[in-house]
XYZ file of C-alpha atoms in Angstrom:
640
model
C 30.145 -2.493 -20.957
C 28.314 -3.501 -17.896
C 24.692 -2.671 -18.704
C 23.608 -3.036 -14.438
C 25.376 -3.130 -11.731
C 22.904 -4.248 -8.343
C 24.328 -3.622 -4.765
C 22.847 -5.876 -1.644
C 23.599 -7.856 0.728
C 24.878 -11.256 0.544
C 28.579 -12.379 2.361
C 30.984 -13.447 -0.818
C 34.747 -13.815 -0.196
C 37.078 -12.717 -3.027
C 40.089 -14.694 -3.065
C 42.374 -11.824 -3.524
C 44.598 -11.976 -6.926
C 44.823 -8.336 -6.823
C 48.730 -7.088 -6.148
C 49.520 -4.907 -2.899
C 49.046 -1.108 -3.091
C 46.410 -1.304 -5.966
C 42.625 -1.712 -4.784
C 41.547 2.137 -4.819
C 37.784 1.046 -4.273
C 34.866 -0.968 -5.565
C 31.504 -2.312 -4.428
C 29.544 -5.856 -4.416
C 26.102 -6.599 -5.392
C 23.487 -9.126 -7.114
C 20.739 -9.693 -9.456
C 17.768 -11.995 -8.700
C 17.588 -13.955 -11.791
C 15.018 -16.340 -10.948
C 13.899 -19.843 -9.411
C 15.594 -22.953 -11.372
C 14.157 -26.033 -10.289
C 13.846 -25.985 -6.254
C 16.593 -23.020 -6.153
C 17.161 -19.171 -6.550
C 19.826 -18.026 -8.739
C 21.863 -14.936 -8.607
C 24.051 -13.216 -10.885
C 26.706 -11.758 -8.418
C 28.146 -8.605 -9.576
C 31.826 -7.224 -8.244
C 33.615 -3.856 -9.044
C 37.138 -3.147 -8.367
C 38.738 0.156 -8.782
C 42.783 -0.407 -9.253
C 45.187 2.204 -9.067
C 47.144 2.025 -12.278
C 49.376 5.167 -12.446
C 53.180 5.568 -12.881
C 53.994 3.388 -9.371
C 51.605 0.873 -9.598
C 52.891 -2.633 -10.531
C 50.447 -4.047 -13.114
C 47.793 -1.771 -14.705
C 44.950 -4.537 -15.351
C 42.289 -5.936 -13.206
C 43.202 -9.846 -12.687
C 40.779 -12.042 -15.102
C 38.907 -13.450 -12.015
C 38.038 -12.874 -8.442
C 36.202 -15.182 -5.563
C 33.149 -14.381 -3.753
C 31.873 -16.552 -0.716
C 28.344 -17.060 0.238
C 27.462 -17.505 3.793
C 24.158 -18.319 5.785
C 22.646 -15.716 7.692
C 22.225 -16.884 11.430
C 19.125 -14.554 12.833
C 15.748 -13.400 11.842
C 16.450 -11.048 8.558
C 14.773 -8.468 9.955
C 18.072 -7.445 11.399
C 20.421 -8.589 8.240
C 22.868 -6.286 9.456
C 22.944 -8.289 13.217
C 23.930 -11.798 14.790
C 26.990 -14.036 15.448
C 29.224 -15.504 13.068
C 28.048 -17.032 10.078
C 28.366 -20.384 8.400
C 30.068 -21.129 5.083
C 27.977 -22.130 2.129
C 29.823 -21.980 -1.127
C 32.688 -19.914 -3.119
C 32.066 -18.477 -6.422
C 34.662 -17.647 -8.933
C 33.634 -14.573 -10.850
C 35.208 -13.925 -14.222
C 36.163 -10.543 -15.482
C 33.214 -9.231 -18.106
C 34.354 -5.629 -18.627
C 36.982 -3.253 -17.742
C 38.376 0.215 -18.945
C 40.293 3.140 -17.288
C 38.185 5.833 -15.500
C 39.338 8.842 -17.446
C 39.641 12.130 -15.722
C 38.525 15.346 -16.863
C 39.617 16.603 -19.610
C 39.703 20.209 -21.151
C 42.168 21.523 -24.377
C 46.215 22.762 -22.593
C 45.173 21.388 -19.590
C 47.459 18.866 -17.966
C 45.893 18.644 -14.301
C 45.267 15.759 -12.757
C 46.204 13.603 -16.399
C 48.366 11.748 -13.941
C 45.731 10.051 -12.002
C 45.248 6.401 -13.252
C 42.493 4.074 -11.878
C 41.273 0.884 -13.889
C 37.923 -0.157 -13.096
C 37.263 -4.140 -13.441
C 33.921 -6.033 -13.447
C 33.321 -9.510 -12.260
C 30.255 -11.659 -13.204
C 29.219 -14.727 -12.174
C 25.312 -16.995 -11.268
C 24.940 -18.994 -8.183
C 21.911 -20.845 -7.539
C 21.120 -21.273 -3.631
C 18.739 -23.024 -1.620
C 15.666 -21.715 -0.470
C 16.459 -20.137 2.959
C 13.960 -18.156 5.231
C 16.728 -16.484 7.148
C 18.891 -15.053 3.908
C 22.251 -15.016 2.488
C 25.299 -12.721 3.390
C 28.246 -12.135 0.345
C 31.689 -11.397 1.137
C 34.578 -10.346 -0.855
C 38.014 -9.425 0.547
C 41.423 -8.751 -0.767
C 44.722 -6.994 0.032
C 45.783 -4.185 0.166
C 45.013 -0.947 -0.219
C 47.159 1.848 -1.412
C 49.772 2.316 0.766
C 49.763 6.359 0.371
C 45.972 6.806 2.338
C 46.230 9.619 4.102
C 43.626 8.924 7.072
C 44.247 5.065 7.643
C 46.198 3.425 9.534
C 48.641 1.216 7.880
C 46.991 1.179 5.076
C 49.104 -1.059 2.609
C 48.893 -3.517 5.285
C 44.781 -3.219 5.382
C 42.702 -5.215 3.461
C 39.889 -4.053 1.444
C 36.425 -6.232 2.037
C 33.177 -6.026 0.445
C 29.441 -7.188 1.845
C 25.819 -7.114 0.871
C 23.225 -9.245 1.824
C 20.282 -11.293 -0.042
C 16.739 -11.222 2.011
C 15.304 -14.505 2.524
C 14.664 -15.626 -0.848
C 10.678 -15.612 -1.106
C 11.259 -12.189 -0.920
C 12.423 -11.839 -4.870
C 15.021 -8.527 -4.560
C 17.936 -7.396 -6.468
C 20.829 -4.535 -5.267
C 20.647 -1.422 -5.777
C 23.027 -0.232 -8.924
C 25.306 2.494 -8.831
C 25.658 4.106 -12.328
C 28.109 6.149 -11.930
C 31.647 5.829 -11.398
C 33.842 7.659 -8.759
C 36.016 10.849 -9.610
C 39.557 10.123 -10.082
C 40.720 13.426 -8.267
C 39.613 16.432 -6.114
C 41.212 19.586 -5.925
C 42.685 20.995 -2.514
C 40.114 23.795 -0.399
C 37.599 22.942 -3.306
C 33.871 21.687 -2.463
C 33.269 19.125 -5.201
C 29.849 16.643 -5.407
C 30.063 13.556 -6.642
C 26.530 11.649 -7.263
C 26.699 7.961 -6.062
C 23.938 7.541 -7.887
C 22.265 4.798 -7.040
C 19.075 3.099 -9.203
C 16.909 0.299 -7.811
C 15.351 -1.823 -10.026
C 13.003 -3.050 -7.712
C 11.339 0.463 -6.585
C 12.798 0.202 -3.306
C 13.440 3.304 -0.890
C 16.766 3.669 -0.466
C 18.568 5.650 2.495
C 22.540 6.896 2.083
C 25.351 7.686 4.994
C 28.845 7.182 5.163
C 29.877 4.129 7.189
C 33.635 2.968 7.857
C 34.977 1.462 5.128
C 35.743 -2.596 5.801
C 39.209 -4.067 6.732
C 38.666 -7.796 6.670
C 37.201 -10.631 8.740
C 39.000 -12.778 11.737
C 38.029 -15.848 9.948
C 36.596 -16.785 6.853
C 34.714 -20.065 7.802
C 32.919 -19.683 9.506
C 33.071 -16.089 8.762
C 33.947 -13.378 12.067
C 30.777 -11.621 12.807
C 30.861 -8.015 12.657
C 33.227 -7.727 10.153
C 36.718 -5.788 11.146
C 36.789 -1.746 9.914
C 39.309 -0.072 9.245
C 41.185 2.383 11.574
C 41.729 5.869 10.994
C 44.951 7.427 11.683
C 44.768 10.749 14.598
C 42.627 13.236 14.122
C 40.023 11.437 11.388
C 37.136 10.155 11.646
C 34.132 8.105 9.659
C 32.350 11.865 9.679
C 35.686 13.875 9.700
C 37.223 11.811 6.510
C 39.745 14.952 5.901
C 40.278 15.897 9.469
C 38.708 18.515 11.632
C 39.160 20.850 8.865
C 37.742 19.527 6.179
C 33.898 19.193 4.892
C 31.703 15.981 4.073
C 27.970 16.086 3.671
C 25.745 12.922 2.064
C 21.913 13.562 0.970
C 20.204 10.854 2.836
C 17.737 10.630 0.012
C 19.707 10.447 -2.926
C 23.227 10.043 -1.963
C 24.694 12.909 -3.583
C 27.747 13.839 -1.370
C 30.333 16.848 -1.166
C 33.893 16.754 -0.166
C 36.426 19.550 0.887
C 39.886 18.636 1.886
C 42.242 21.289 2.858
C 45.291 19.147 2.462
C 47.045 17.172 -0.473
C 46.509 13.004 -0.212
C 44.425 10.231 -0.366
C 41.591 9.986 1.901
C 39.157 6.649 2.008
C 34.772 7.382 2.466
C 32.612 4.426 2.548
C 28.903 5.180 1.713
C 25.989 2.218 2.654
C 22.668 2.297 1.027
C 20.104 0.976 3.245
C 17.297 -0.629 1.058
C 13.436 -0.094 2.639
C 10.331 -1.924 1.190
C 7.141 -1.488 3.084
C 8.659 -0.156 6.258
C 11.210 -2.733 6.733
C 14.806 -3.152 6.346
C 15.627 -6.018 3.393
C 18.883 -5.321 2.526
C 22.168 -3.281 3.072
C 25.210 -2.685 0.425
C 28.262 0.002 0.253
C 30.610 1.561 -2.132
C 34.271 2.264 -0.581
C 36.413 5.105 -2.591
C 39.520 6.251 -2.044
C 39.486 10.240 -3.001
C 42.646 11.894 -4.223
C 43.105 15.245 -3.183
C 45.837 17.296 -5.707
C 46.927 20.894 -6.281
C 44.708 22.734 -8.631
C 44.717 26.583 -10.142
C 41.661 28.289 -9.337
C 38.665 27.543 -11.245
C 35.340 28.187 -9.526
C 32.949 25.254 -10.512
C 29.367 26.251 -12.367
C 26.349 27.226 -10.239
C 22.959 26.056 -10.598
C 20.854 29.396 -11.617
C 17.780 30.659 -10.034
C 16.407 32.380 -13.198
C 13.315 31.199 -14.105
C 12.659 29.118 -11.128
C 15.538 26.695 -11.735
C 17.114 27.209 -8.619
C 14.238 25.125 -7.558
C 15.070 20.926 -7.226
C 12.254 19.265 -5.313
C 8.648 19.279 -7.020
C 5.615 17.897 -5.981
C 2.436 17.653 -8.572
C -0.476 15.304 -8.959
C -1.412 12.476 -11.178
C -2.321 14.368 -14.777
C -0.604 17.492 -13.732
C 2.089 18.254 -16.672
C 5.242 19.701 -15.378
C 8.277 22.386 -17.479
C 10.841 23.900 -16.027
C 14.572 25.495 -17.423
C 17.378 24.094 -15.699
C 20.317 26.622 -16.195
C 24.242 26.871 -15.065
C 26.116 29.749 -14.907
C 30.011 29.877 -15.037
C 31.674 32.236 -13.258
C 35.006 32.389 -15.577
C 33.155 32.434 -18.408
C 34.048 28.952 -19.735
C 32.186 27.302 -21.842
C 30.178 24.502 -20.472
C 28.312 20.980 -21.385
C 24.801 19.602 -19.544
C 24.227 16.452 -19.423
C 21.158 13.876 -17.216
C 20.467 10.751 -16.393
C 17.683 8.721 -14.619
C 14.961 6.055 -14.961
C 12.560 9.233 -15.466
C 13.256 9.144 -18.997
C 13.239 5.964 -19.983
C 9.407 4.170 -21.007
C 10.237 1.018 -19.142
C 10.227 2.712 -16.214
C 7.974 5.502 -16.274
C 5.528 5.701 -18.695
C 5.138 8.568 -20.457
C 8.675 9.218 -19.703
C 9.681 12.770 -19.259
C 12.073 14.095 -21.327
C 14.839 16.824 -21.431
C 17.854 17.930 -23.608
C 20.098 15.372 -22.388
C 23.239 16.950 -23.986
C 23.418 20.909 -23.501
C 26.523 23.398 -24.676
C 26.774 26.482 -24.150
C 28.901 29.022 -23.669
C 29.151 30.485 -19.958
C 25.357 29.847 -19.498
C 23.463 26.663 -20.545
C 20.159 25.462 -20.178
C 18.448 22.221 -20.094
C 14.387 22.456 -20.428
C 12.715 19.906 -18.762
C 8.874 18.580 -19.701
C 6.568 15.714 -18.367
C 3.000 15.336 -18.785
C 1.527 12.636 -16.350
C -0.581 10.396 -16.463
C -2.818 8.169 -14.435
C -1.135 5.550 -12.035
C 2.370 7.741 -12.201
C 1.773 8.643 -8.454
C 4.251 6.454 -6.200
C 5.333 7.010 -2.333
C 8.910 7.844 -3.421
C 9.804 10.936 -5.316
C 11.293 10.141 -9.153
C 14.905 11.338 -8.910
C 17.052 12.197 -11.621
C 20.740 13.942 -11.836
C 22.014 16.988 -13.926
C 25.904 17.156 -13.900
C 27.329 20.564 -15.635
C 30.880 20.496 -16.330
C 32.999 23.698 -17.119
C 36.622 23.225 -19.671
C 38.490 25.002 -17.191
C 41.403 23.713 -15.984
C 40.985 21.117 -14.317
C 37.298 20.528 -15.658
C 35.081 20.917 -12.605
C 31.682 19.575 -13.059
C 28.274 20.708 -10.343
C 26.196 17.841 -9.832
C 22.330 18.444 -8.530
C 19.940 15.975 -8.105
C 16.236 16.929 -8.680
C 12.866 14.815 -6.810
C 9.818 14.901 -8.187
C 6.888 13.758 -6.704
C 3.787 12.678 -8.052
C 0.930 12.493 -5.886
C -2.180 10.526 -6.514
C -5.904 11.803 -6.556
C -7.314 12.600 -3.284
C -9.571 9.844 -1.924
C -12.518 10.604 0.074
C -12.028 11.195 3.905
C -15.095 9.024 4.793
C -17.957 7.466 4.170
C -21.246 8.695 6.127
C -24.536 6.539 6.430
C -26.354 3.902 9.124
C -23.405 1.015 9.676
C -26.349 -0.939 10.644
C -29.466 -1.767 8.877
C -32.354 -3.697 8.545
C -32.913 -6.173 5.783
C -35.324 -5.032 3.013
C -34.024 -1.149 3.947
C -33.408 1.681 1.507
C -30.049 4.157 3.833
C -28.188 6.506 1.741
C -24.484 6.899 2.083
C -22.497 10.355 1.353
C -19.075 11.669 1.078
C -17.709 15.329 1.187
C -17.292 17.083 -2.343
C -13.797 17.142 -3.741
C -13.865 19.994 -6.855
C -13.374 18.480 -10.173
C -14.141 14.776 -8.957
C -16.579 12.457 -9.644
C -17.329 9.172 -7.116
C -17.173 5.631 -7.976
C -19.573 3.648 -5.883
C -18.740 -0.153 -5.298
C -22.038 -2.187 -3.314
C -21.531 -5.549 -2.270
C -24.607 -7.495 -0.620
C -27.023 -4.790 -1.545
C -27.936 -3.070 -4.889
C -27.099 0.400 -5.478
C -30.631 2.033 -6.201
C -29.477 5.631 -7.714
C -26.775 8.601 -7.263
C -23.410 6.769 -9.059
C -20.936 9.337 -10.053
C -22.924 11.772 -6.852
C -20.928 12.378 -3.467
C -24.627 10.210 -2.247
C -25.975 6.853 -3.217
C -29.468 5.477 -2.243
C -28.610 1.288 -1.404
C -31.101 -1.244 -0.550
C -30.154 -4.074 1.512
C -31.884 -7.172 0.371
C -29.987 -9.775 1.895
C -28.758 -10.497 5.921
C -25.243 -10.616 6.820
C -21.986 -8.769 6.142
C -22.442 -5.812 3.253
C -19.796 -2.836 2.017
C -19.931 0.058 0.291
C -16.532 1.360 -0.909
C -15.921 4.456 -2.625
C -13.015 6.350 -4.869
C -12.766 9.969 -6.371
C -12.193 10.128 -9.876
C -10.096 13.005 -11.524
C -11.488 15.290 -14.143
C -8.705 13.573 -16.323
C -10.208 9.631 -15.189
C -7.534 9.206 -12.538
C -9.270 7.214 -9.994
C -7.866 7.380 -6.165
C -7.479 4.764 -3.858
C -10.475 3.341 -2.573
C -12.369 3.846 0.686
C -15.001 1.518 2.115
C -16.998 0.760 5.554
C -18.427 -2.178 6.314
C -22.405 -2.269 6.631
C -24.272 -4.991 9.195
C -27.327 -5.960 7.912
C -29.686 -7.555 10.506
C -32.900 -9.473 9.662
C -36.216 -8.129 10.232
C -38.528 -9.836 13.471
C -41.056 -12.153 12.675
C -44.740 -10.799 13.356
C -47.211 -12.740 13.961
C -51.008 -11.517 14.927
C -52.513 -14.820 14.724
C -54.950 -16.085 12.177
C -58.336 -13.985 11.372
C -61.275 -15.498 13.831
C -64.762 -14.644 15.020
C -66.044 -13.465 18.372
C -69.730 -12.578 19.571
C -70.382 -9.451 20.809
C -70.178 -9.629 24.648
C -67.403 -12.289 24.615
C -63.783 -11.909 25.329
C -60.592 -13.645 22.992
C -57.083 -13.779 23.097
C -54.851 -12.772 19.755
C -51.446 -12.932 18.871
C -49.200 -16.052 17.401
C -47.361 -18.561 19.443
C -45.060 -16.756 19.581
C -46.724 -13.236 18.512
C -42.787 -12.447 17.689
C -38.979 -13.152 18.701
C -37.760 -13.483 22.319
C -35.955 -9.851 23.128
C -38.528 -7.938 21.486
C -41.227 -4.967 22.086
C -44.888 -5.446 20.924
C -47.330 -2.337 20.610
C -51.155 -3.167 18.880
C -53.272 -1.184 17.708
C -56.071 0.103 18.432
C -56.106 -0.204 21.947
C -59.565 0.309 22.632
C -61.511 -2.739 24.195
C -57.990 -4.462 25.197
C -56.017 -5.087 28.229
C -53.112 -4.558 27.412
C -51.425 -3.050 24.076
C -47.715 -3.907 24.913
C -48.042 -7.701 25.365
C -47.467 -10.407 22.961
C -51.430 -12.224 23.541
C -53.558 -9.314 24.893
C -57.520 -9.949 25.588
C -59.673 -8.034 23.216
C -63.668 -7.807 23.913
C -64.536 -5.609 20.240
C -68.224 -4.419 20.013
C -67.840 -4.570 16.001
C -65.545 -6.173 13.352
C -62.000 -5.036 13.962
C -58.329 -4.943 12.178
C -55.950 -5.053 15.001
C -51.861 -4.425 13.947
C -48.824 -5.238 16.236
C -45.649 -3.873 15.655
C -42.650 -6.104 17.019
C -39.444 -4.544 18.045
C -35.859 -5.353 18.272
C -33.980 -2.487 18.944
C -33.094 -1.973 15.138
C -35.939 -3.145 12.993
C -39.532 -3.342 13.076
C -42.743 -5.293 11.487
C -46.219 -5.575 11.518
C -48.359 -8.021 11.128
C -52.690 -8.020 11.401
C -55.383 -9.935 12.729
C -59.332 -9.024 12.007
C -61.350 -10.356 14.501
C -65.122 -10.281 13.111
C -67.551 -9.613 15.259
C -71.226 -11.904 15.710
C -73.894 -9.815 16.565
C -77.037 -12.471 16.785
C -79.718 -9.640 16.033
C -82.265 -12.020 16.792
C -86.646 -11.209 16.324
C -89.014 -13.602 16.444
C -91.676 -11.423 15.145
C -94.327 -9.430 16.285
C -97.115 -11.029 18.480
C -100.077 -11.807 16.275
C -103.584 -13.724 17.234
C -106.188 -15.608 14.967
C -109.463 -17.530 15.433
C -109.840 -20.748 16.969
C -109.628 -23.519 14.441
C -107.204 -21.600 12.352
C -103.565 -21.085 11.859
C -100.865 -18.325 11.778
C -97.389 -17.929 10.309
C -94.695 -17.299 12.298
C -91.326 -14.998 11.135
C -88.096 -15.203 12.723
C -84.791 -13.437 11.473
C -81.309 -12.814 12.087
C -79.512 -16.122 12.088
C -78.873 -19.587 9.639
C -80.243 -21.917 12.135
C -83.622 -21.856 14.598
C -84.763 -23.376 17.129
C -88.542 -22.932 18.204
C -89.947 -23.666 21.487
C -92.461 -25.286 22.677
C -92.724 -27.461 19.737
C -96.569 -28.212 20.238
C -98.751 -26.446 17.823
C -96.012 -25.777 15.230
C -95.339 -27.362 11.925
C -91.366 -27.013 12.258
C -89.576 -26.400 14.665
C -86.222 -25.709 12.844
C -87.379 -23.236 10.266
C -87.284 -19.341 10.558
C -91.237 -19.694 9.490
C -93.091 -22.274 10.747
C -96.922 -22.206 10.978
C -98.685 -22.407 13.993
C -102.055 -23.140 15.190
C -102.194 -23.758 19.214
C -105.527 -24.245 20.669
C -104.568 -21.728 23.497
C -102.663 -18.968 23.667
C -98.725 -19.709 23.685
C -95.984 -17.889 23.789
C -92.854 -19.448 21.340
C -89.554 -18.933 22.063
C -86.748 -19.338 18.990
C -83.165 -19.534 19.468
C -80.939 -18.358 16.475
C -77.196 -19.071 15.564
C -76.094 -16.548 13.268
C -72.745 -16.975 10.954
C -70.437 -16.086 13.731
C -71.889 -19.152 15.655
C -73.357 -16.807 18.170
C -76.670 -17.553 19.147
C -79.702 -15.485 20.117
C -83.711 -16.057 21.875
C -86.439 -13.787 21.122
């Protein structure tokens, strides 16, 4: 059995072995394999659906069909767009499974045993050149069945396939439908069929009916758009079974429902448009031919609202654990069997998978319960989607499909971060977010060192260094599921140079300049202090006369950041006495006393035994007056 089946777009041509009246439907897609050597390899994947009933000519699929590969001509943003496109290479793809489509069955019940179809499955690798533009497949083959109600000619229109590979950097396989189409519908009866579709790369994919493909003008190069098919009076790609009739697809997750108020066969087409971050990579279809036969009356099971199981879309959050009943009803009291599918259950998809009775009976009422518990890193952008069919043994069978979305949201991150975006170097600035109940923060510092409040909605940071810093942040769940991060960027400028100028001396009475050359950075403001005995306190080199020894400060600014810097400026007083006047006897002598200073200097120098000391002796013969000059520590001198 065919394990995968991927749908996308690449242009293969399928040399058609297939005899008239037979092809009833199929689909064309691929699996990236990997890169071999300096190409990409593909496993190309074909379905046909053959009508194999009582009129057909040969019941089996043929063992092989032909796919051709063509270049895409434009950018691939617009794979589905462009001229005509160039031949590459055929493929012959042999036939790996096939096996009748059974329809419904239940015990007495003979309708719709009639309906034959025979699905076949072709496999085979191609390995392609690397290509920025992307590959196109296309498969076509005649004819359809020549009893289609809303075509045109139909035995005499082909049947074409067509998906298409993105460049092939961008590693992507198809989309796989998993299920395969019903083999009847009854007449004035709304019936669902799933298309479901599963893509392996986590892709968002987007359903609608298209018109179903005739066949190309040419196959080399090959006729650019492709031909579609034309519809007999009165239908229509969105009126399939005429104006009376009822056809609805689920954008989301392709689950479609059909009425047709008349007996025949009637041909949908339904595209899958395949999304990964924002932009269109790939497009693939299924085409189906839907037979439409007289059936008794046999009201299909409803989906019950008991217990909140009416309910199909639910959203939680990361570590939230999620039960619900899923229950059908039958109106005619038949007895009835549940069955689901989906990548939701299986651990190499989702882990912890959820899980659910995958096989229900019952008898008029059955119920499926359905549990999950989350965990962290379940949340994704796309809801998880998974399908319930029931299926009643009336006669025929008629089977309700739903199709439930989950979504799993991830912990809420932080809105934003407040705090100074710019700082000075050396600077402590604290940083906050708003309080989220039940979280914790995770604080990330880069450039700076996180000084206290981790785990807090605030954080004290110092900023050691200049340049470029950031401080990102992330709730954390009361279960440990962390949220995306937030961050802002922090501009950390350095701090002005100050310089006072070096420490000097001054005598009282005199007049200096401080400040360095320069006292600080072009662009700034200078304020010293104190002002007293200056000229000016907002200059860079002010005049300063100080009366004693004095610590003066400047403060440089930039706009942003500040520093200081001091100068003392010691002041020389040259408190100067030469002593008191004193007399003595002629013919004798008297000492002299002088203070205030490290050097003297007496005048006149008769009568006096030195003139250079603070205490010289002296004995003039007349009176005389001395004078002494005195240079004190400072350098500042003094007479007495």
């Amino acid at each position: 059995m065919l394990k995968k089946l991927f749908y996308f777009l690449i242009f293969l041509i399928i040399g058609g072995n297939l005899f008239a009246s037979h092809l009833v439907g199929g689909s064309l897609g691929y699996e990236y394999v990997g890169k071999v050597g300096v190409n990409y390899r593909y496993k190309l994947i074909l379905v046909v659906y053959n009508n194999c009933d009582a009129f057909s000519q040969i019941p089996l699929p043929v063992p092989s069909q032909n796919v051709a590969v063509y270049n895409h001509d434009i950018a691939a943003s617009n794979p589905m767009g462009g001229g005509n496109k160039a031949f590459v290479t055929n493929v012959n793809l042999l036939l790996v499974d096939s096996h009748f489509v059974e329809p419904p069955t239940s015990s007495g019940c003979a309708v719709g045993q009639a309906v034959c179809i025979y699905k076949g499955v072709y496999e085979a690798t191609v390995d392609l050149p690397l290509s920025f533009k992307g590959y196109h497949l296309y498969f076509t083959n005649f004819a359809r069945n020549a009893a289609i109600t809303n075509l045109l000619n139909p035995g005499g229109t082909a049947m074409s396939f067509h998906a298409y590979i993105p460049p092939t950097l961008v590693n992507n396989s198809s989309p796989v439908f998993s299920d395969d189409p019903v083999p009847f519908l009854c007449i004035n009866d709304t019936v669902s069929i799933l298309n479901t579709a599963i893509d392996p790369d986590g892709d968002q994919l987007i359903f609608s009916f298209v018109t179903p493909m005739a066949d190309a003008a040419t196959t080399n190069p090959l006729s650019w758009p492709i031909t579609p098919v034309g519809y007999n009076g009165g239908y229509s790609t969105p009126l399939p079974f005429g104006a009376a009739g009822y056809s609805f697809i689920a954008g989301a997750t392709g689950l479609t429902q059909y009425m047709s108020p008349a007996l025949g066969n009637y041909v949908v087409a339904v595209e899958i448009r395949e999304i990964r971050n924002g932009q269109l990579i790939g497009v693939s279809r299924r085409d189906l031919q839907l037979l439409v036969i007289n059936c008794p009356p046999n009201p299909a099971p409803n989906l019950s609202a008991s217990g909140g199981s009416g309910t199909t879309q639910y959203t939680i959050n990361e570590c939230d654990a999620l039960t619900f009943p899923i229950t059908f009803v039958d109106a005619n009291g038949d007895s009835l069997s549940l069955s689901t599918s989906g990548q939701l259950f299986d651990t190499s998809f989702v882990n912890p998978a959820a899980t659910i009775d995958s096989l229900v009976l019952g008898d008029s009422t059955v119920t499926a319960n359905f549990n999950w518990q989350t965990s962290c890193g379940t949340a994704q952008a796309l809801p998880y989607l998974f399908t319930v069919s029931a299926t009643d043994n009336g006669c025929p069978p008629k089977t309700t499909n739903v199709v439930y979305q989950i979504t799993v949201n991830p912990p809420t991150p932080p809105d934003s971060i407040s705090g100074p975006p710019l700082i000075c170097q050396y600077s402590n600035a604290t940083y906050t977010v708003d309080t989220i109940s039940g979280f914790t923060f995770n604080w990330t510092i880069t450039n700076g060192n996180l000084v206290s409040g981790q785990g807090s909605t605030s954080v004290n940071v110092n900023w050691p260094n200049v340049g470029a810093g950031t401080v990102s942040v992330n709730a954390v769940s009361d279960c440990g599921c962390p949220s995306a991060s937030i961050d802002t960027t922090i501009t950390i400028i350095p701090v002005p140079a100050a310089d006072a100028g070096n420490d000097t001396n001054v005598c009282l009475g005199d007049t200096i300049q401080i400040g360095g050359a320069p006292t600080g950075p072009l662009g700034t403001t200078f304020l010293w202090a104190p002002s007293t005995n200056m000229n000016n306190s907002t200059i860079a080199n002010p005049l300063v006369w100080p009366t004693t020894t004095t610590s003066y400060i400047v403060t440089i600014d930039n706009g942003t950041c500040t520093s200081m810097d001091t100068i003392v400026v010691t002041v020389g007083s040259a408190s100067i006495d030469a002593g008191n006047d004193t007399s003595y006897c002629v013919g004798g002598s008297t000492q002299l006393n002088a203070t205030g200073g490290v050097t003297y200097n007496w005048t006149p120098s008769i009568g006096l035994s030195d003139t250079t000391i603070a205490n010289p002796i002296a004995n003039p013969i007349t009176t005389t007056t001395y004078y002494v000059t005195v240079t004190d520590l400072s350098g500042c001198t003094g007479t007495d």
